[in-house]
Coordinates of C-alpha atoms in Angstrom, one line a residue:
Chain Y
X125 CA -27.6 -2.2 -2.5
X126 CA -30.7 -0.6 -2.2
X127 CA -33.3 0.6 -4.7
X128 CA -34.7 3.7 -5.8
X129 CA -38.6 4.2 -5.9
X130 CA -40.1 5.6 -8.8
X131 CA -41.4 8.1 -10.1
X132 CA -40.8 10.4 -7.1
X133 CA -41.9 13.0 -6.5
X134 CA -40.1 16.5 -8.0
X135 CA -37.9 18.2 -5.3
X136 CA -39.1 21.3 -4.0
X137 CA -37.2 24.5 -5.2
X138 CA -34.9 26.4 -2.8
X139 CA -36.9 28.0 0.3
X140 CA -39.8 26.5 -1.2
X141 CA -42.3 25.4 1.7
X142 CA -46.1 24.5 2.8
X143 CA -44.8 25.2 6.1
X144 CA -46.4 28.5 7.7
X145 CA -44.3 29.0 10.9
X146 CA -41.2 31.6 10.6
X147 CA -38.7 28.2 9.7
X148 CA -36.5 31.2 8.2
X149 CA -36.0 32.4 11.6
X150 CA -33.6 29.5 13.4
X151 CA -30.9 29.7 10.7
X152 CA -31.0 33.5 10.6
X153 CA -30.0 33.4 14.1
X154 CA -27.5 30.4 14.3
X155 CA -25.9 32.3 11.1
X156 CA -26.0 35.6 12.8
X157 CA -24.7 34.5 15.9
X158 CA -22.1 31.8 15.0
X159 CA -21.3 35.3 12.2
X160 CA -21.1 37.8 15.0
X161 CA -18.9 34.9 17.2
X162 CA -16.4 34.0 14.4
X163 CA -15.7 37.7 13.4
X164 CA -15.0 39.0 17.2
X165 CA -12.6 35.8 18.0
X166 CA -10.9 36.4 15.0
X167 CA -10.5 39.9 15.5
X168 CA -9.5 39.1 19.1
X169 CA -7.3 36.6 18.4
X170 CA -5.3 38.7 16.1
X171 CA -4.9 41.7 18.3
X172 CA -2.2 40.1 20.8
X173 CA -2.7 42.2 23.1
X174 CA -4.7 43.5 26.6
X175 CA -5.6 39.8 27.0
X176 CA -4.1 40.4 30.8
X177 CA -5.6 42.2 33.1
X178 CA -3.5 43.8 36.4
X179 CA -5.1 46.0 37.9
X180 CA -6.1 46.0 41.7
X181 CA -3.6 43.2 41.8
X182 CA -5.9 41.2 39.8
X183 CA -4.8 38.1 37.2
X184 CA -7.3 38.0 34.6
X185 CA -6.4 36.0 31.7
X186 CA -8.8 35.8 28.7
X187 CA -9.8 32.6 27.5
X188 CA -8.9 33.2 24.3
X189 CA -5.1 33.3 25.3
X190 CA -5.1 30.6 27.7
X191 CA -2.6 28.5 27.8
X192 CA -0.3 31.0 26.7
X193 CA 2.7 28.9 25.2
X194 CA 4.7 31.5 23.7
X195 CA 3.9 35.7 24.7
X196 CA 4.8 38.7 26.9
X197 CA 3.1 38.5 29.9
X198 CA 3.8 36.5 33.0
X199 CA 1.7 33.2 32.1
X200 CA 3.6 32.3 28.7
X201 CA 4.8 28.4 29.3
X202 CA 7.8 29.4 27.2
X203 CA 8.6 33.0 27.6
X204 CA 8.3 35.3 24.4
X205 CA 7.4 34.7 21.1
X206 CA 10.3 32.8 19.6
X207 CA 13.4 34.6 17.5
X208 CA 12.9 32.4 14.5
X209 CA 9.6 33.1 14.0
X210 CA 9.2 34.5 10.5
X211 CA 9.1 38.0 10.5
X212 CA 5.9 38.0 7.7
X213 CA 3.7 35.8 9.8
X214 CA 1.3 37.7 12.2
X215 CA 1.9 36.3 15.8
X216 CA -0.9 36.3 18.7
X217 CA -0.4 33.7 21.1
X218 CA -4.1 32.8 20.2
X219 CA -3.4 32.4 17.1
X220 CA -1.2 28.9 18.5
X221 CA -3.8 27.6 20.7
X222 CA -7.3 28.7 19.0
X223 CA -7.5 25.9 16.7
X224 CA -8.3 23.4 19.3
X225 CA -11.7 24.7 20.9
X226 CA -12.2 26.0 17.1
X227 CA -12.0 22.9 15.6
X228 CA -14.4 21.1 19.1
X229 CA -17.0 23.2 18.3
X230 CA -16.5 22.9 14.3
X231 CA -17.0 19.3 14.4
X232 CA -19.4 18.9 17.4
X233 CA -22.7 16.9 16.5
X234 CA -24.7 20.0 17.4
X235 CA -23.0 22.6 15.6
X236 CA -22.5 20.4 12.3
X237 CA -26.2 20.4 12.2
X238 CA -27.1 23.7 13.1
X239 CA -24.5 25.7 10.2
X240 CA -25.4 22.9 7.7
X241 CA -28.8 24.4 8.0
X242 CA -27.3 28.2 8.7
X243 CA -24.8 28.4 6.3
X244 CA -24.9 25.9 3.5
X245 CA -29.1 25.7 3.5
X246 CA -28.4 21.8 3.4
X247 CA -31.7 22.2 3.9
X248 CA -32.2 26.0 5.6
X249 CA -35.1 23.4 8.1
X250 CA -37.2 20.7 7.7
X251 CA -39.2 20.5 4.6
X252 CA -37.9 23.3 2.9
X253 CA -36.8 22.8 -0.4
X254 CA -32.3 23.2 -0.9
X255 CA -30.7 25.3 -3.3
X256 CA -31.1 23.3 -7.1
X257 CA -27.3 23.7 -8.0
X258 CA -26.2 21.1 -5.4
X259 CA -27.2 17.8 -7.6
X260 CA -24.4 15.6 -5.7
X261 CA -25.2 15.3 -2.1
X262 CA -22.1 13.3 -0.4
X263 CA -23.1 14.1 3.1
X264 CA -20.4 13.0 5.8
X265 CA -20.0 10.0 3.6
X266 CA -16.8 11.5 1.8
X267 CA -14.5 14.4 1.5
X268 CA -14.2 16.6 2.9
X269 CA -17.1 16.4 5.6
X270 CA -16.1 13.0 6.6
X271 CA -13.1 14.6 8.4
X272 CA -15.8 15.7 11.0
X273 CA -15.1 11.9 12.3
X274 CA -12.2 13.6 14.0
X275 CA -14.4 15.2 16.6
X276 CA -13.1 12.9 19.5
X277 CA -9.9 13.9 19.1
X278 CA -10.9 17.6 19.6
X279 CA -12.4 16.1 22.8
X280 CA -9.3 15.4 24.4
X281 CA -8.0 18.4 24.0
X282 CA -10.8 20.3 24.9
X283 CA -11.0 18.3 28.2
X284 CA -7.3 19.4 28.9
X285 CA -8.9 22.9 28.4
X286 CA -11.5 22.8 31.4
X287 CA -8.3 22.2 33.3
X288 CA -6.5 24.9 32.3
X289 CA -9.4 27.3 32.4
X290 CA -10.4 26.5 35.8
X291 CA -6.8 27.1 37.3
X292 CA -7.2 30.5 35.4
X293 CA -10.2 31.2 37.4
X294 CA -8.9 30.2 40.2
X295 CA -6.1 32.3 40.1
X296 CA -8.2 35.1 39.2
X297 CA -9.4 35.1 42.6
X298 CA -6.5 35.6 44.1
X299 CA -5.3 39.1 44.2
X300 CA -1.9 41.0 44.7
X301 CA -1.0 43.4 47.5
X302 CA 1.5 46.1 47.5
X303 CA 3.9 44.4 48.4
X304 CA 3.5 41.4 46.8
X305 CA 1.3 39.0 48.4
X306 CA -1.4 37.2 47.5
X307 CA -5.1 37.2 48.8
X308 CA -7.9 35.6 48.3
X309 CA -10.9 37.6 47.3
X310 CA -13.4 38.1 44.5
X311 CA -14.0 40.8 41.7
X312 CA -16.6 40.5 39.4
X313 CA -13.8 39.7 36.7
X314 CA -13.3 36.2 39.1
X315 CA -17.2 35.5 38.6
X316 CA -17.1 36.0 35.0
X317 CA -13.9 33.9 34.6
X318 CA -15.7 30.8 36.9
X319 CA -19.0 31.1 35.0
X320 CA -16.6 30.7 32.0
X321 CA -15.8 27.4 33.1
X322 CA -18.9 26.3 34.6
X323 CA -20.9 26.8 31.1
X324 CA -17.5 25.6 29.0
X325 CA -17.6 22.4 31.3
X326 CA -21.6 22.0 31.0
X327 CA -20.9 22.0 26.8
X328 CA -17.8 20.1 26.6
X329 CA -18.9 16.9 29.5
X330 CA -22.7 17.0 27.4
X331 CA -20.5 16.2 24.5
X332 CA -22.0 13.3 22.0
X333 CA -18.8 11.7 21.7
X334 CA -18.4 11.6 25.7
X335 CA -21.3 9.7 26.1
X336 CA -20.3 7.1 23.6
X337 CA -17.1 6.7 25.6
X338 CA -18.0 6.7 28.9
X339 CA -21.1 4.2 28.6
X340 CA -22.7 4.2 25.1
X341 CA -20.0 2.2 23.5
X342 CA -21.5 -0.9 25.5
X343 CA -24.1 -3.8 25.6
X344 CA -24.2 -3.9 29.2
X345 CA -23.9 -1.2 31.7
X346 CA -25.8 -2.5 34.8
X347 CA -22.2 -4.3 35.4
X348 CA -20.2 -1.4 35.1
X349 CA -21.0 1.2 37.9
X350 CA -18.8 3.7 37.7
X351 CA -19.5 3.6 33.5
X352 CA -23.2 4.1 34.8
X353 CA -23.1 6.6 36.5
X354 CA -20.9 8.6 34.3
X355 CA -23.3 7.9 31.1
X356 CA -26.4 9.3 33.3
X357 CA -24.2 12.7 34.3
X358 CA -23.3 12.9 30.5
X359 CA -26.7 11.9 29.3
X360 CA -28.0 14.5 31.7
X361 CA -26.1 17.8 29.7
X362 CA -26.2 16.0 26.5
X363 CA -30.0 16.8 26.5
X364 CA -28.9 20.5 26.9
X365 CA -26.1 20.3 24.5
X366 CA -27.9 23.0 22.6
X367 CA -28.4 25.3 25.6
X368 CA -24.6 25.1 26.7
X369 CA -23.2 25.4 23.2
X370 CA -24.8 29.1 22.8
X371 CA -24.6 29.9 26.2
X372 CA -20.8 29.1 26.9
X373 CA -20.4 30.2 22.8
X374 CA -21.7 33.9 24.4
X375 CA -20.2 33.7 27.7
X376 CA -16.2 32.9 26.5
X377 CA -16.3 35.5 23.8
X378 CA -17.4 37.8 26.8
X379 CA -15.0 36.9 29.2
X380 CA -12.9 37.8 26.4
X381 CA -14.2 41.1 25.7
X382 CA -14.8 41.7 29.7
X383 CA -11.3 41.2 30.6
X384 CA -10.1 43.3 27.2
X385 CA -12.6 46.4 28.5
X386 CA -10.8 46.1 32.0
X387 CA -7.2 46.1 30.0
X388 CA -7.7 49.0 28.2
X389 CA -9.7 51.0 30.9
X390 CA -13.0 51.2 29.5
X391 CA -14.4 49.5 32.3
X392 CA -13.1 49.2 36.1
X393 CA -13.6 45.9 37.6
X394 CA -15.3 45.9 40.9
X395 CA -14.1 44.0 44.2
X396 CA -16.7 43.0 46.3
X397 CA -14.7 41.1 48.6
Chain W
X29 CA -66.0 26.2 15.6
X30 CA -67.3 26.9 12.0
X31 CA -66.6 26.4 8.4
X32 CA -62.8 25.7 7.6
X33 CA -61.1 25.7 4.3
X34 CA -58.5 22.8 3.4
X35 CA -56.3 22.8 0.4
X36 CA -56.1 19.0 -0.4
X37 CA -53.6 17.7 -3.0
X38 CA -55.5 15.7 -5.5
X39 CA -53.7 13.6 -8.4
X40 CA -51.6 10.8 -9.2
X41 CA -48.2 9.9 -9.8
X42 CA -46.5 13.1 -11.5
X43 CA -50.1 14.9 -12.5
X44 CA -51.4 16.5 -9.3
X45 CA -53.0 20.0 -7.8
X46 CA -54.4 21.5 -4.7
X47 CA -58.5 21.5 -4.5
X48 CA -60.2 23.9 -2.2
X49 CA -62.6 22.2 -0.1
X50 CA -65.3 23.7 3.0
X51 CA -66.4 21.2 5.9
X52 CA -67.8 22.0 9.5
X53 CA -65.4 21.5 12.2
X54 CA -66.3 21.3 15.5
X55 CA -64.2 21.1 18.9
X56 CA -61.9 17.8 19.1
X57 CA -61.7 17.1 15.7
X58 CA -58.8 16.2 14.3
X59 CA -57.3 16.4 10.6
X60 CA -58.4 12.8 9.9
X61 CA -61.8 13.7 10.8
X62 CA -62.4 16.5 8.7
X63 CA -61.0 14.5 5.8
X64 CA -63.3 12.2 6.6
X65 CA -66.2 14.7 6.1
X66 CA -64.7 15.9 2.9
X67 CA -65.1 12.3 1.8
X68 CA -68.8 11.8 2.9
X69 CA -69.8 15.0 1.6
X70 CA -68.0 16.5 -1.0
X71 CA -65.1 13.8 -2.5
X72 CA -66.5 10.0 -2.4
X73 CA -63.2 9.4 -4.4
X74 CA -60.5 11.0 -2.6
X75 CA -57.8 8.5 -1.2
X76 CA -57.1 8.5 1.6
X77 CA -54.8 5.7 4.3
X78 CA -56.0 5.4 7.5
X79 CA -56.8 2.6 10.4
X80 CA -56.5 3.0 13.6
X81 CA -57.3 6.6 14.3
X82 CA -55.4 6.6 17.5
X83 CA -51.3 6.9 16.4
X84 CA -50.2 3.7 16.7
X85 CA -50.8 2.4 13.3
X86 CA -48.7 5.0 11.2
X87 CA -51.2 4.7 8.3
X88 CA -52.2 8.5 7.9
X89 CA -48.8 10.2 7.4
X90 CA -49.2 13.2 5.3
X91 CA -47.6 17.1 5.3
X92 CA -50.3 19.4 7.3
X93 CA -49.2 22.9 6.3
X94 CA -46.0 21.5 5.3
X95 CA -44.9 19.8 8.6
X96 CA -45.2 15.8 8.2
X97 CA -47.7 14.7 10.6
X98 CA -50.3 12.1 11.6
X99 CA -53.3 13.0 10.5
X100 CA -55.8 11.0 13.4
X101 CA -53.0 13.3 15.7
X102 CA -53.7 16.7 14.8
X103 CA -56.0 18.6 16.1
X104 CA -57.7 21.2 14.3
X105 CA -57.2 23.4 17.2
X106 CA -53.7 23.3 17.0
X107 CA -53.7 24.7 13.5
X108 CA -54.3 28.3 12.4
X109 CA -58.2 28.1 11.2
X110 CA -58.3 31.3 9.8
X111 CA -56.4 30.4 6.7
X112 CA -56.7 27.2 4.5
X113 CA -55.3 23.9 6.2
X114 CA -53.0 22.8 3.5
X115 CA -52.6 18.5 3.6
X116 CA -50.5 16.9 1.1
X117 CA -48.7 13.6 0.7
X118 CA -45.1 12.6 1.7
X119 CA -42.6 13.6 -0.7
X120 CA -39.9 11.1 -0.3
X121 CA -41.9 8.4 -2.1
X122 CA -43.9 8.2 -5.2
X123 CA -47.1 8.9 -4.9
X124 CA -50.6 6.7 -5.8
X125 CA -53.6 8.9 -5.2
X126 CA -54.6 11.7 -3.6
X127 CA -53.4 11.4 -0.1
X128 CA -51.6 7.8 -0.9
X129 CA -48.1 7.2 -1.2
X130 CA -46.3 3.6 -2.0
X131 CA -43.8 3.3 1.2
X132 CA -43.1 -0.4 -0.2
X133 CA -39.3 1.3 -0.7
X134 CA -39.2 1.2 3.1
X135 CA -40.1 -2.9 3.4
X136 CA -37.1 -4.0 1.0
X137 CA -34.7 -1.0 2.8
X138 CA -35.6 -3.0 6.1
X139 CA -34.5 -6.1 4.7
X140 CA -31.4 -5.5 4.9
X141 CA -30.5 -5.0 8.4
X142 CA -29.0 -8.2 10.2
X143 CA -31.6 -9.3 12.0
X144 CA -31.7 -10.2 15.9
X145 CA -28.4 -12.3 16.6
X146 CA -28.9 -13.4 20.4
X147 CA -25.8 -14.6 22.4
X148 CA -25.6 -18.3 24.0
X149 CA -28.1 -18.5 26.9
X150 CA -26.9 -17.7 30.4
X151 CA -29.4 -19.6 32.5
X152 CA -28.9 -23.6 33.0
X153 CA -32.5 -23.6 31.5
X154 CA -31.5 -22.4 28.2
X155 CA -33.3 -18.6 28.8
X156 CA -31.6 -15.5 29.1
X157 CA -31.1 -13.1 32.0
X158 CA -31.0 -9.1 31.2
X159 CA -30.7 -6.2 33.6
X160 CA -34.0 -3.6 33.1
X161 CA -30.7 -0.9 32.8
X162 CA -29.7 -2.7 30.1
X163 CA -32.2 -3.1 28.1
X164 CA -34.0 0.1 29.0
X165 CA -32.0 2.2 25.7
X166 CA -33.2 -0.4 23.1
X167 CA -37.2 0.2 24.5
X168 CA -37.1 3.5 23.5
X169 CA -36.4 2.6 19.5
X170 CA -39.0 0.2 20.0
X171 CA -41.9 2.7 20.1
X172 CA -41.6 3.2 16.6
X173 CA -44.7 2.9 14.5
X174 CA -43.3 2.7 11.3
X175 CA -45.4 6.0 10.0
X176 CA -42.2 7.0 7.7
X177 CA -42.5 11.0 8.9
X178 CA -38.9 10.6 10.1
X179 CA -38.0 9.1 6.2
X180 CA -40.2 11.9 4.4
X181 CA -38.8 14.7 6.0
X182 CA -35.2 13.5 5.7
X183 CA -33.3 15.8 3.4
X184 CA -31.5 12.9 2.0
X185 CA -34.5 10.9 0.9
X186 CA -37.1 13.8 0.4
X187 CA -34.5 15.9 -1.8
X188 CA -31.7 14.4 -2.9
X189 CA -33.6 11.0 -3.6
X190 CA -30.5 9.1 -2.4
X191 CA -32.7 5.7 -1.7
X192 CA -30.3 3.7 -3.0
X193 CA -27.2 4.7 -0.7
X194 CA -29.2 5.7 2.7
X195 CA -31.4 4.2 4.6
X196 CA -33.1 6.7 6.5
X197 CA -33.2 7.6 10.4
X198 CA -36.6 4.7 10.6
X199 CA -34.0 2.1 10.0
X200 CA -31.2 3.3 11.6
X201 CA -33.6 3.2 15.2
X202 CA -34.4 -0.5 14.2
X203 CA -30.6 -1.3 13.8
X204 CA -29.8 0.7 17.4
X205 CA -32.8 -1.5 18.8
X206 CA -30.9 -4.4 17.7
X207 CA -26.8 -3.2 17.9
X208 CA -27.8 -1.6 21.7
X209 CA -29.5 -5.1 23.0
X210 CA -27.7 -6.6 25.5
X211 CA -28.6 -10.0 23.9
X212 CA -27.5 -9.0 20.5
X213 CA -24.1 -10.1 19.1
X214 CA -24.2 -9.6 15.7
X215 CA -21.8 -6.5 14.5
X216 CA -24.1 -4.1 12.0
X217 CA -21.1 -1.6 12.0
X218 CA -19.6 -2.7 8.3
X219 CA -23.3 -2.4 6.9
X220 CA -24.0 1.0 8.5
X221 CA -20.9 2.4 6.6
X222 CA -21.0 0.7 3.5
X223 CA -24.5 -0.3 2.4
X224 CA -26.8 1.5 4.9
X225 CA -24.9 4.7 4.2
X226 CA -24.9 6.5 7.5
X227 CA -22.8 9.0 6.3
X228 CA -25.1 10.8 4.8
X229 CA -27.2 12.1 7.5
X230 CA -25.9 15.7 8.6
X231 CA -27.8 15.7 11.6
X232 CA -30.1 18.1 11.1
X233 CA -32.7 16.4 13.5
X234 CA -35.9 16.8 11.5
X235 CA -36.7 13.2 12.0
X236 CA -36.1 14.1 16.0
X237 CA -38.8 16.8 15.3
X238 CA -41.5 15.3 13.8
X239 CA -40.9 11.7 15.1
X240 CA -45.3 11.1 17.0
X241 CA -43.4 8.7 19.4
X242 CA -41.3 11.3 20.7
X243 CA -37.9 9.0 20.1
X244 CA -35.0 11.4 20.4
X245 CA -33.3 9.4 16.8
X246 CA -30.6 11.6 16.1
X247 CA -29.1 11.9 20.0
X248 CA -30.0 8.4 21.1
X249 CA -29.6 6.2 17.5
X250 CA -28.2 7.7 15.1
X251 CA -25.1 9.4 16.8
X252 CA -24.4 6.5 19.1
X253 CA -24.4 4.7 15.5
X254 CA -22.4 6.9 14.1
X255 CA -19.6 6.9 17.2
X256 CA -19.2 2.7 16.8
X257 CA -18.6 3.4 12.9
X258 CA -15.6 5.7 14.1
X259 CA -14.6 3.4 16.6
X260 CA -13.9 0.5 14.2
X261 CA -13.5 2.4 11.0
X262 CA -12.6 6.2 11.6
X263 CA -9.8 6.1 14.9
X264 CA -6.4 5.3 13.8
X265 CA -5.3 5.1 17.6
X266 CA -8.3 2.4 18.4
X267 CA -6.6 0.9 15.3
X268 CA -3.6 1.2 16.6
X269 CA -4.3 -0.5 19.9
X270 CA -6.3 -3.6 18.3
X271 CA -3.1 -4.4 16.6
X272 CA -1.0 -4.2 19.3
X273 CA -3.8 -5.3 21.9
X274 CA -3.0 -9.4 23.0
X275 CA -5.1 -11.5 21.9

């Protein structure tokens, strides 16, 4: 066991700093825009409806309500919401698969550090004193946090995610006819569904735990081509973790919001081809 | 470029303030330098570590305007002249004098990582062969100066003075150096857990920040550190398999 040095020096109080840059300014804007992210999925996820869009022909699904196990439109795996399902319980077919990319982001590497700073000032940035009331720092060393350790489970799931995604977008460029055949063509609903997937893949194959897996884990990697070559792809969006996590953050709850606007009629979506 | 003011912490142990000096700075200087004119002119006593002026000895670690930095690597035109340059010591360990603070925390901490464990020779000559490839992830943790920013400005030292159960992001680079060799066979993963307390970092990437070597320590040490604690402590389904797995 290691010891303690002392005297050390006294703690600094909470936001207390030398430093004379705006450090306020980075977790002001990860807790505004993880904020502004978790109250529109929530509210999203709990409406249940105009998640689909139709029109034109078109099959929009929004990511928020993909796969749809149980529901009312044509793409629920198991047809409608099920008869014993407690009549007191709200039901949104997002509410049953949410959880997963949830909990991916939750316990991603990035994130954790990012709303540790944002949200619980543990500390608000670098060399600014924390709050005075938290005397027993535990860190991920314990309960609850070191659940996070789950991550790589979230992983798997979310890999089986990118799958399902990217047949949604690819059947959102097919479109209906009259009388009930399908063509290919594009709508700017298509484009925003396959930049969905893009970004999404960019954050989830950048992924810490990825990179462990597909190379990191070993001594030797010159023997292992296939190993190498995956660790350099990995190693190559890991170093933009940051960037994908905001951008594909942004871009699903728009794809959401996009294919909602269309849905209701706000907004028409355009063909172009 | 004129007369600049510095605020420079003066004291020892818990006693301490900030004293107002005025020295002529001129272009290329860096913080060291003026310090260094502080001394000559107006503070024969102030303490100060330094040696080799050039960032590869990780002597002159200190907090410029609050930031941890090396001093001999800061140019004065990279700081804000207008106002007073504040310079203080680290705050994760206690402090001597002035400028001075006892890192000897850091020698014992180092101590107890396994050391170097190399596997049997490969060659008929009794040497060892290694692939550049492979040994090219280890080179990077092996720029490290030993200057201590990356243990001052972790939260974990620097606030919640938890010395005794962490070891700090310096350490955990000199373990990846050693669990990432391709020569190494000795398993670290136990100590990391128990003893070296990994745990506890959060990832906030400070040390990342401030790190003068530029070694990316949270994305290329400490989480692939992290990852082979899961793997043999933290995965019941790699569990799982080693039980079942032949032998």
């Amino acid at each position: 066991m290691l010891q303690t040095p002392v005297p050390l020096p006294q703690p600094r109080k909470f936001g207390e700093s030398n430093r004379q840059d705006a450090w306020w300014l980075q977790p002001i804007v990860v807790f505004l825009g993880l904020s502004a992210f978790i109250v529109y999925s929530t509210w999203a996820a709990f409406q249940g409806t105009d998640y689909l869009f139709t029109g034109g022909g078109a099959d929009y699904l929004s990511p928020f309500y993909s796969p749809e196990i149980f529901g009312d439109s044509g793409h629920a795996i198991f047809g409608p919401k099920p008869e014993i399902w407690p009549a007191w319980l709200p039901f949104s077919p997002a509410l049953l698969i949410l959880w997963a990319p949830g909990g991916f982001r939750f316990t991603c590497y990035y994130y954790r550090g990012a709303y540790y700073k944002a949200f619980w000032a543990d500390p608000s940035n670098c060399s600014v004193g924390e709050p005075k009331a938290r005397s027993c720092y535990r860190g991920e060393n314990s309960l609850p946090l070191i659940l996070q350790n789950i991550h790589r489970y979230f992983l798997y799931i979310a890999l089986g995610f990118i799958v399902l995604l990217a047949w949604d977008a690819w059947k959102a460029m097919w479109f209906e006819d009259a009388s009930g055949v399908e063509h290919f063509g594009i709508g700017v609903g298509s484009i925003v569904l396959t930049i969905n997937v893009f970004l999404l893949s960019g954050y989830t194959f950048g992924c810490h735990v990825l990179r462990h897996m597909v190379g990191g884990k070993f001594k030797t990697i010159s023997d292992k081509p296939a190993h190498k070559k995956a660790y350099e792809c990995v190693t190559c969006l890991n170093k933009r973790h940051m960037l994908f996590a905001w951008l594909s953050l942004f871009w699903v709850g728009f794809t959401d919001f996009y294919v909602r606007m269309c849905a209701t009629g706000s907004w028409t979506d355009w063909r172009i081809f | 470029m004129g007369q600049v003011t510095f605020k420079i912490w003066r004291g020892e142990g818990d006693e301490g303030h900030f004293e107002e000096y005025q020295t002529e700075v001129s272009e290329g200087m860096v913080v060291l330098d003026a310090i260094h004119a502080i001394q000559s002119d107006d503070a024969s006593d102030l303490a100060v570590r330094w040696n080799c002026k050039a960032g590869k000895c990780g002597s002159c670690s200190a907090e410029i305007n609050g930031m941890p930095k090396l001093m001999c690597m800061t140019r004065l035109s990279s700081l804000d002249l207008d106002n007073p340059i504040i310079i203080e010591p680290m705050k994760a360990f206690p402090l001597m004098k002035d400028l001075v603070t006892d890192v000897s925390w850091n020698y014992e901490a180092k101590k107890s990582i396994k050391p170097f464990k190399p596997c049997k020779p490969d060659a008929p000559d009794g040497t060892w062969r290694m692939q550049q490839e492979d040994v090219e992830r280890a080179q990077e943790f092996r720029k490290c100066i030993e200057c201590y920013l990356c243990q001052n400005v972790c939260h974990v030292l620097r606030d919640h003075h938890d010395h005794a159960e962490y070891i700090g992001p310096a350490f955990l680079v000199k373990t990846a150096a050693f669990e990432m060799h391709p020569l190494d066979e000795e398993n670290r993963t136990l100590d990391l857990k128990d003893e070296q307390g990994i745990g506890y970092c959060n990832i906030t990437k400070c040390c990342t920040k401030v790190c003068p070597e530029h070694i990316t320590i949270t994305d290329n040490a400490i989480i692939p550190l992290k990852e082979r604690v899961v793997d043999e402590f933290y995965d019941p389904l790699k569990k799982l398999f080693r039980i079942f797995k032949p032998k």
